[in-house]
Amino acid sequence: MPLATVASLAPVQKLEWGLARASGIEVAVKREDLLHPQLGGNKFYKLAGHLDAAEESGAARLLSFGGAFSNHLYALAAAGAALGVPTVGIVRGERPSVLSPTLQDAQNMGMELRFVSRADYRQKTDPVWLARLQQDFPGTYIVPEGGGGLAGAAGCRAWGAAAIALSPWTPDWICLAAGTGSSTAGVLASETGVPVCAVLTLKGGETEVSAMKAGIIAQAERLTSQDCACLPSLLLESNYHCGGYARFPSGLRQFAMEFEAETGVPLDPVYTAKVFWAIAQKAQAGHWQPGTRILVLHSGGLQGRRGFSGL
C-alpha cells in the first residue's frame, strides 16, 4: 500500500476543548494513535524509509537503539515480526532484573536485546563502534536512534500532506512534538505551505536548540531541494519540556488527565501531552490570536503510558 494511502487512514478530529474555545482558537488532531495498535504514530512513518532501504540493501536483520520505554524499539520489533525479519535492540543501561513492559513486549515479538553501558550507548553514531556492531551482527541494516536521519524524515512527508488533506479547514499552524527532529523535518518538507510549531520534548540550551533548528531545516531542504526561503516557517518551542525528556511532573499529569477526560483523546506522557500543554500555556498567555486554527499531529506512543503512574 502506498505510504500516502496509509497516511490517509488515520482521521482528523476537531476537538471540543473548553480551554481552546475560551481562548477563541480552534484545534483539530490527526489521530495517528488509531492507525495501528503497535505501529501507530510517527514511528511508522520514520521506519518506512528505513525498511525500504534495508530491503534494497538485502539486509538480513534490523538493528537500532533505545531506552527501556522506547516507542521506536517497540515499533521496530513489531515491524520485524510482521515482516519476518529478525531485529536487534541495543538498549541503554545495564539489564534490569525485570524488563520494562516495552522491552518485554519487544522480546516477545522476537527482538534480541543487547544492553550496553551508557558510555557505550553514547557511541551510537561513531563509525568505529557501529562497524563492531556490524561484525557482531553480520548483514544488518542499522536504523538510527528513533528512526531518525533523512530516510526517517522522508516518510513523514506523507504524514504532513495527509493531515492537511483531511483537515476540516486550512490551519494556521501544524503542531507536533520534536525529539530527534526528523519528523518535524519531514512535515516541514511536505509542501503544505503551513507554518510548523514543533514542541521540543527534551531540555536544551540556546546553542543546542539553535543547532537543532538548523539541522531540521537542512534536512527539509535536502528532501525538497529548496532553500529555507521556500519552506514554511518553523517555530521550535523549547520552553515546554517540563524538566527534560520523559519528565512527567504532577502539573503535566493533572493536565493530561483532565484533557483526556474532556476530549476523549489519550495522550502519551513523553511527547503528545507536552504538545497540548504547550498549546494550552500559549493560549492562556495570549500568544495565539483569536480565530487561530491549529492542527496537531498525534505521534502515538501510547504503549509508553505503562511506565507512568496516573494514566
Coordinates of C-alpha atoms in Angstrom, one line a residue:
M1 CA 0.0 0.0 0.0
P2 CA 1.5 3.4 -0.9
L3 CA 2.6 5.5 2.1
A4 CA 0.3 8.3 1.1
T5 CA -2.7 5.9 1.2
V6 CA -1.7 4.6 4.7
A7 CA -1.4 8.2 5.9
S8 CA -5.0 8.9 4.9
L9 CA -6.3 6.1 7.1
A10 CA -6.0 7.9 10.5
P11 CA -8.7 10.5 10.8
V12 CA -8.5 14.2 11.7
Q13 CA -10.9 15.1 14.6
K14 CA -12.0 18.6 15.7
L15 CA -11.6 18.9 19.4
E16 CA -14.3 20.0 21.8
W17 CA -11.9 21.6 24.2
G18 CA -13.1 24.2 26.6
L19 CA -9.7 25.9 27.0
A20 CA -9.4 26.4 23.2
R21 CA -13.0 27.7 23.0
A22 CA -12.4 30.2 25.8
S23 CA -9.3 31.4 24.0
G24 CA -11.0 31.8 20.7
I25 CA -8.9 29.2 18.9
E26 CA -9.8 26.0 17.1
V27 CA -7.9 22.8 17.5
A28 CA -8.0 19.6 15.5
V29 CA -5.8 16.5 15.8
K30 CA -4.8 13.8 13.4
R31 CA -5.3 10.6 15.4
E32 CA -2.3 8.7 14.3
D33 CA -2.6 6.7 17.5
L34 CA -5.5 5.0 15.8
L35 CA -3.5 3.8 12.8
H36 CA -2.3 0.5 14.3
P37 CA -2.2 -0.9 17.8
Q38 CA 1.6 -1.4 17.6
L39 CA 2.8 0.7 14.7
G40 CA 0.6 3.8 15.1
G41 CA 2.1 7.2 15.3
N42 CA 5.2 8.8 13.7
K43 CA 7.4 5.8 14.3
F44 CA 5.6 4.0 11.5
Y45 CA 6.4 6.8 9.0
K46 CA 10.0 7.1 10.2
L47 CA 10.5 3.4 9.8
A48 CA 9.0 3.2 6.3
G49 CA 12.0 4.8 4.6
H50 CA 14.5 2.7 6.5
L51 CA 12.6 -0.5 5.8
D52 CA 12.7 0.3 2.1
A53 CA 16.5 1.0 2.3
A54 CA 17.0 -2.2 4.3
E55 CA 15.2 -4.2 1.6
E56 CA 17.2 -2.6 -1.2
S57 CA 20.4 -3.4 0.6
G58 CA 19.5 -7.1 1.1
A59 CA 19.9 -6.8 4.9
A60 CA 19.2 -10.0 6.9
R61 CA 18.2 -8.2 10.1
L62 CA 17.4 -4.8 11.5
L63 CA 19.1 -3.2 14.5
S64 CA 18.5 0.0 16.3
F65 CA 18.9 1.8 19.7
G66 CA 16.6 3.0 22.5
G67 CA 15.9 3.1 26.2
A68 CA 13.7 0.9 28.4
F69 CA 10.4 2.6 27.3
S70 CA 11.4 3.2 23.7
N71 CA 8.5 3.6 21.3
H72 CA 10.9 3.2 18.5
L73 CA 12.3 -0.2 19.6
Y74 CA 8.7 -1.4 20.2
A75 CA 7.6 -0.4 16.7
L76 CA 10.8 -1.9 15.1
A77 CA 10.1 -5.2 16.9
A78 CA 6.5 -5.2 15.7
A79 CA 7.6 -4.4 12.1
G80 CA 10.2 -7.1 12.2
A81 CA 7.6 -9.6 13.5
A82 CA 5.1 -8.6 10.8
L83 CA 7.7 -8.9 8.0
G84 CA 9.5 -12.0 9.3
V85 CA 12.8 -10.1 9.7
P86 CA 15.0 -10.6 12.8
T87 CA 15.5 -7.5 14.9
V88 CA 18.1 -6.4 17.5
G89 CA 17.7 -3.7 20.1
I90 CA 20.7 -2.0 21.6
V91 CA 19.4 -0.8 25.0
R92 CA 20.8 2.0 27.1
G93 CA 22.0 0.8 30.5
E94 CA 22.5 -2.4 32.4
R95 CA 20.0 -5.2 32.1
P96 CA 17.4 -4.9 34.9
S97 CA 16.2 -7.8 36.9
V98 CA 12.8 -7.3 35.5
L99 CA 12.3 -5.9 31.9
S100 CA 10.1 -2.9 31.4
P101 CA 6.7 -3.8 29.7
T102 CA 8.0 -2.2 26.5
L103 CA 11.2 -4.3 26.4
Q104 CA 9.2 -7.5 27.4
D105 CA 6.9 -6.9 24.5
A106 CA 9.7 -6.3 22.1
Q107 CA 11.4 -9.5 23.3
N108 CA 8.2 -11.4 22.9
M109 CA 7.9 -10.1 19.4
G110 CA 11.3 -11.7 18.6
M111 CA 13.7 -8.8 19.2
E112 CA 17.1 -9.8 20.5
L113 CA 18.1 -7.3 23.3
R114 CA 21.6 -6.3 24.0
F115 CA 22.2 -4.0 27.0
V116 CA 25.2 -1.7 26.9
S117 CA 26.6 0.9 29.3
R118 CA 25.5 4.5 29.0
A119 CA 29.1 5.3 27.9
D120 CA 29.0 2.8 25.1
Y121 CA 25.5 3.9 24.1
R122 CA 26.7 7.4 23.5
Q123 CA 28.9 6.0 20.7
K124 CA 25.7 5.1 18.7
T125 CA 26.8 7.3 15.9
D126 CA 30.5 6.5 16.0
P127 CA 31.5 4.7 12.8
V128 CA 34.1 2.5 14.5
W129 CA 31.6 1.4 17.2
L130 CA 29.0 0.8 14.5
A131 CA 31.4 -1.2 12.5
R132 CA 32.0 -3.5 15.5
L133 CA 28.2 -4.0 15.8
Q134 CA 28.2 -5.0 12.1
Q135 CA 30.8 -7.6 12.9
D136 CA 28.7 -8.9 15.8
F137 CA 25.5 -8.9 13.7
P138 CA 26.6 -9.5 10.0
G139 CA 24.2 -8.4 7.2
T140 CA 22.4 -5.9 9.5
Y141 CA 20.8 -2.7 8.5
I142 CA 21.3 -0.2 11.3
V143 CA 18.4 2.2 11.9
P144 CA 19.4 5.4 13.7
E145 CA 18.0 6.0 17.2
G146 CA 14.4 7.0 17.0
G147 CA 14.3 6.2 13.2
G148 CA 16.0 9.5 12.5
G149 CA 18.1 10.6 9.6
L150 CA 17.0 11.5 6.1
A151 CA 15.2 8.2 5.4
G152 CA 13.1 8.7 8.6
A153 CA 12.3 12.3 7.7
A154 CA 11.3 11.3 4.2
G155 CA 8.5 9.0 5.4
C156 CA 7.0 11.9 7.5
R157 CA 6.3 14.0 4.3
A158 CA 3.3 11.8 3.6
W159 CA 2.1 12.3 7.2
G160 CA 2.1 16.0 6.9
A161 CA 0.4 16.1 3.5
A162 CA -2.4 13.7 4.5
A163 CA -3.0 15.7 7.7
I164 CA -3.7 18.9 5.6
A165 CA -5.8 16.9 3.1
L166 CA -8.0 15.6 5.9
S167 CA -8.2 18.7 7.9
P168 CA -11.7 20.3 8.3
W169 CA -10.1 23.7 7.5
T170 CA -6.8 25.2 6.4
P171 CA -4.8 25.5 9.6
D172 CA -2.6 28.4 10.6
W173 CA -0.2 26.1 12.3
I174 CA 0.7 22.4 12.3
C175 CA 1.9 21.4 15.8
L176 CA 3.8 18.3 16.7
A177 CA 6.4 17.0 19.2
A178 CA 10.1 17.1 18.4
G179 CA 12.6 14.6 19.8
T180 CA 15.3 13.9 17.2
G181 CA 13.6 16.5 14.8
S182 CA 13.3 14.1 11.9
S183 CA 9.5 14.0 12.0
T184 CA 9.5 17.8 12.0
A185 CA 11.8 18.0 9.0
G186 CA 9.6 15.6 7.1
V187 CA 6.4 17.6 7.9
L188 CA 8.2 20.9 7.1
A189 CA 9.1 19.4 3.7
S190 CA 5.6 18.1 2.9
E191 CA 4.9 21.1 0.8
T192 CA 1.7 22.1 2.7
G193 CA 2.7 25.7 2.9
V194 CA 1.6 25.8 6.6
P195 CA 4.0 27.0 9.3
V196 CA 5.2 24.3 11.7
C197 CA 5.3 24.7 15.5
A198 CA 7.5 21.9 17.0
V199 CA 7.5 21.4 20.7
L200 CA 10.8 20.2 22.0
T201 CA 10.4 17.4 24.5
L202 CA 13.9 17.4 25.8
K203 CA 15.9 20.0 27.6
G204 CA 18.5 22.0 25.8
G205 CA 20.3 25.3 25.9
E206 CA 20.0 28.1 23.4
T207 CA 23.0 26.8 21.4
E208 CA 21.6 23.3 21.2
V209 CA 18.2 24.5 20.2
S210 CA 19.6 26.7 17.5
A211 CA 21.7 23.9 16.2
M212 CA 18.7 21.5 16.2
K213 CA 16.6 24.0 14.3
A214 CA 19.3 24.5 11.7
G215 CA 19.6 20.7 11.3
I216 CA 15.8 20.3 10.8
I217 CA 15.8 23.0 8.1
A218 CA 18.8 21.4 6.4
Q219 CA 17.1 18.0 6.3
A220 CA 13.9 19.6 4.9
E221 CA 15.9 21.4 2.3
R222 CA 17.6 18.1 1.2
L223 CA 14.2 16.5 0.9
T224 CA 12.7 19.3 -1.2
S225 CA 15.9 20.6 -3.0
Q226 CA 14.8 24.0 -1.9
D227 CA 16.5 26.6 0.2
C228 CA 14.9 27.7 3.5
A229 CA 13.3 30.8 1.9
C230 CA 11.0 28.4 0.1
L231 CA 10.0 26.3 3.2
P232 CA 7.2 27.3 5.6
S233 CA 8.4 29.0 8.8
L234 CA 9.5 26.8 11.7
L235 CA 8.9 27.7 15.3
L236 CA 10.9 25.4 17.7
E237 CA 9.4 25.8 21.1
S238 CA 11.9 24.9 23.8
N239 CA 10.1 26.1 27.0
Y240 CA 7.6 23.2 27.4
H241 CA 9.8 20.2 28.1
C242 CA 8.6 20.2 31.8
G243 CA 12.1 19.5 33.1
G244 CA 13.5 17.3 30.4
Y245 CA 13.0 14.2 28.3
A246 CA 10.4 11.8 29.8
R247 CA 9.8 14.1 32.8
F248 CA 6.1 14.0 33.7
P249 CA 5.6 16.3 36.7
S250 CA 2.4 16.4 38.7
G251 CA 1.1 19.6 36.9
L252 CA 1.5 18.0 33.4
R253 CA 0.0 14.7 34.7
Q254 CA -3.1 16.6 36.0
F255 CA -3.4 18.5 32.8
A256 CA -3.2 15.2 30.7
M257 CA -5.9 13.5 32.9
E258 CA -8.3 16.5 32.6
F259 CA -7.6 16.8 28.9
E260 CA -8.3 13.1 28.2
A261 CA -11.5 13.2 30.3
E262 CA -12.8 16.2 28.4
T263 CA -11.8 15.4 24.8
G264 CA -11.5 11.6 24.8
V265 CA -8.1 11.8 23.2
P266 CA -5.4 9.7 25.0
L267 CA -2.0 11.3 25.4
D268 CA 1.4 9.8 25.8
P269 CA 3.4 11.4 28.6
V270 CA 6.7 11.9 26.7
Y271 CA 5.5 13.6 23.5
T272 CA 1.9 14.5 22.8
A273 CA 1.0 15.5 26.3
K274 CA 3.7 18.2 26.1
V275 CA 2.3 19.4 22.7
F276 CA -1.1 20.1 24.1
W277 CA 0.4 21.5 27.3
A278 CA 2.3 24.0 25.2
I279 CA -0.8 24.9 23.2
A280 CA -2.7 25.5 26.4
Q281 CA 0.0 27.6 28.0
K282 CA 0.4 29.7 24.9
A283 CA -3.4 30.2 24.7
Q284 CA -3.7 31.3 28.3
A285 CA -0.8 33.7 27.8
G286 CA -2.5 35.2 24.7
H287 CA 0.1 34.0 22.2
W288 CA -2.5 32.7 19.8
Q289 CA -4.6 35.3 18.1
P290 CA -8.4 34.7 18.4
G291 CA -9.5 32.7 15.3
T292 CA -6.2 30.8 15.1
R293 CA -6.6 27.2 13.8
I294 CA -4.2 24.6 15.0
L295 CA -3.8 21.1 13.6
V296 CA -1.9 18.8 16.0
L297 CA -0.2 15.6 14.8
H298 CA -0.7 12.9 17.4
S299 CA 2.6 10.9 17.4
G300 CA 1.2 7.8 19.0
G301 CA 3.4 6.2 21.6
L302 CA 0.6 5.2 23.9
Q303 CA 2.3 1.9 24.9
G304 CA 4.7 4.1 26.8
R305 CA 2.0 5.2 29.2
R306 CA 2.6 2.0 31.1
G307 CA 5.8 3.5 32.5
F308 CA 4.0 6.4 34.2
S309 CA 1.5 6.4 37.0
G310 CA -1.7 8.4 36.9
L311 CA -2.7 7.5 33.3

